[in-house]
GROMACS .gro file of C-alpha atoms in nm:
model
   95
    1MET     CA    1   5.748   6.264  -3.151
    2LYS     CA    2   5.408   6.172  -3.021
    3LEU     CA    3   5.320   5.805  -3.043
    4GLU     CA    4   4.949   5.727  -3.045
    5MET     CA    5   4.815   5.412  -2.879
    6LYS     CA    6   4.711   5.268  -3.215
    7GLU     CA    7   5.064   5.314  -3.348
    8LEU     CA    8   5.203   5.147  -3.037
    9GLU     CA    9   4.967   4.854  -3.082
   10ASP     CA   10   5.059   4.827  -3.451
   11LEU     CA   11   5.431   4.832  -3.371
   12ALA     CA   12   5.390   4.568  -3.101
   13GLU     CA   13   5.200   4.350  -3.345
   14LYS     CA   14   5.471   4.390  -3.611
   15LEU     CA   15   5.735   4.294  -3.356
   16ASN     CA   16   5.519   4.005  -3.238
   17ILE     CA   17   5.523   4.114  -2.873
   18SER     CA   18   5.257   4.249  -2.643
   19LYS     CA   19   5.206   4.622  -2.606
   20GLU     CA   20   5.292   4.588  -2.237
   21ASP     CA   21   5.620   4.409  -2.315
   22LEU     CA   22   5.708   4.675  -2.570
   23LEU     CA   23   5.648   4.951  -2.315
   24HIS     CA   24   5.835   4.760  -2.044
   25GLU     CA   25   6.139   4.695  -2.263
   26GLY     CA   26   6.137   5.053  -2.391
   27LEU     CA   27   6.129   5.194  -2.039
   28LYS     CA   28   6.399   4.953  -1.925
   29SER     CA   29   6.626   5.052  -2.217
   30PHE     CA   30   6.567   5.421  -2.148
   31LEU     CA   31   6.653   5.387  -1.778
   32GLU     CA   32   6.961   5.177  -1.855
   33LYS     CA   33   7.082   5.441  -2.103
   34LYS     CA   34   7.036   5.720  -1.848
   35LEU     CA   35   7.215   5.512  -1.585
   36ARG     CA   36   7.513   5.460  -1.818
   37GLU     CA   37   7.529   5.835  -1.885
   38ILE     CA   38   7.525   5.913  -1.513
   39LYS     CA   39   7.788   5.650  -1.435
   40THR     CA   40   8.010   5.803  -1.705
   41ASP     CA   41   7.973   6.148  -1.548
   42ILE     CA   42   8.046   6.004  -1.203
   43PHE     CA   43   8.357   5.831  -1.339
   44LYS     CA   44   8.485   6.156  -1.490
   45ILE     CA   45   8.458   6.340  -1.159
   46THR     CA   46   8.590   6.060  -0.938
   47SER     CA   47   8.885   6.001  -1.172
   48LYS     CA   48   8.968   6.371  -1.176
   49TYR     CA   49   9.006   6.378  -0.796
   50GLY     CA   50   9.113   6.019  -0.727
   51VAL     CA   51   8.806   5.936  -0.519
   52ARG     CA   52   8.533   5.673  -0.536
   53SER     CA   53   8.248   5.858  -0.368
   54VAL     CA   54   8.119   6.184  -0.224
   55GLU     CA   55   8.235   6.066   0.118
   56GLU     CA   56   8.593   6.024  -0.004
   57PHE     CA   57   8.576   6.364  -0.173
   58GLU     CA   58   8.462   6.524   0.154
   59GLU     CA   59   8.737   6.341   0.341
   60LYS     CA   60   8.995   6.497   0.108
   61TYR     CA   61   8.847   6.838   0.196
   62ARG     CA   62   8.880   6.767   0.568
   63LYS     CA   63   9.241   6.658   0.527
   64GLY     CA   64   9.322   6.959   0.309
   65LYS     CA   65   9.416   6.747   0.009
   66VAL     CA   66   9.168   6.929  -0.217
   67GLU     CA   67   9.113   7.305  -0.243
   68GLU     CA   68   8.747   7.381  -0.182
   69LYS     CA   69   8.768   7.705  -0.378
   70ASP     CA   70   8.781   7.546  -0.723
   71THR     CA   71   8.620   7.207  -0.659
   72TRP     CA   72   8.297   7.256  -0.464
   73GLN     CA   73   8.085   7.250  -0.781
   74ASP     CA   74   8.224   6.909  -0.874
   75LEU     CA   75   8.148   6.785  -0.523
   76GLN     CA   76   7.789   6.906  -0.547
   77ARG     CA   77   7.753   6.757  -0.895
   78LEU     CA   78   7.893   6.423  -0.777
   79ASP     CA   79   7.650   6.420  -0.486
   80HIS     CA   80   7.359   6.490  -0.721
   81LEU     CA   81   7.475   6.226  -0.972
   82GLU     CA   82   7.509   5.962  -0.700
   83PHE     CA   83   7.154   6.040  -0.587
   84LYS     CA   84   7.022   6.010  -0.944
   85LYS     CA   85   7.216   5.685  -0.990
   86ASP     CA   86   7.052   5.538  -0.680
   87GLU     CA   87   6.707   5.646  -0.799
   88LEU     CA   88   6.757   5.493  -1.143
   89GLU     CA   89   6.884   5.168  -0.992
   90LYS     CA   90   6.575   5.153  -0.770
   91ALA     CA   91   6.350   5.217  -1.070
   92LEU     CA   92   6.522   4.944  -1.270
   93GLY     CA   93   6.498   4.706  -0.976
   94SER     CA   94   6.124   4.759  -0.957
   95LEU     CA   95   6.065   4.670  -1.324
   0.00000   0.00000   0.00000
């Protein structure tokens, strides 16, 4: 769906807020939604292995408590998700 500037201005007027506030709140809501999705995915992985972070996951590897053979993809995914979470939190903090 492509939203034209005129439509954005009309919507802001109908909602009785500025166009800038409408864009700001829309972006904030979008980032918060993405952050919730990522936190949910992180929770699923950390719960599965009984860890709280990539570091704890790696520590379980070192101690031999987790088989690398079947779990390395989850470790990589967790690392990527934690990075994305940090980036989204920074973006939200700068709004």
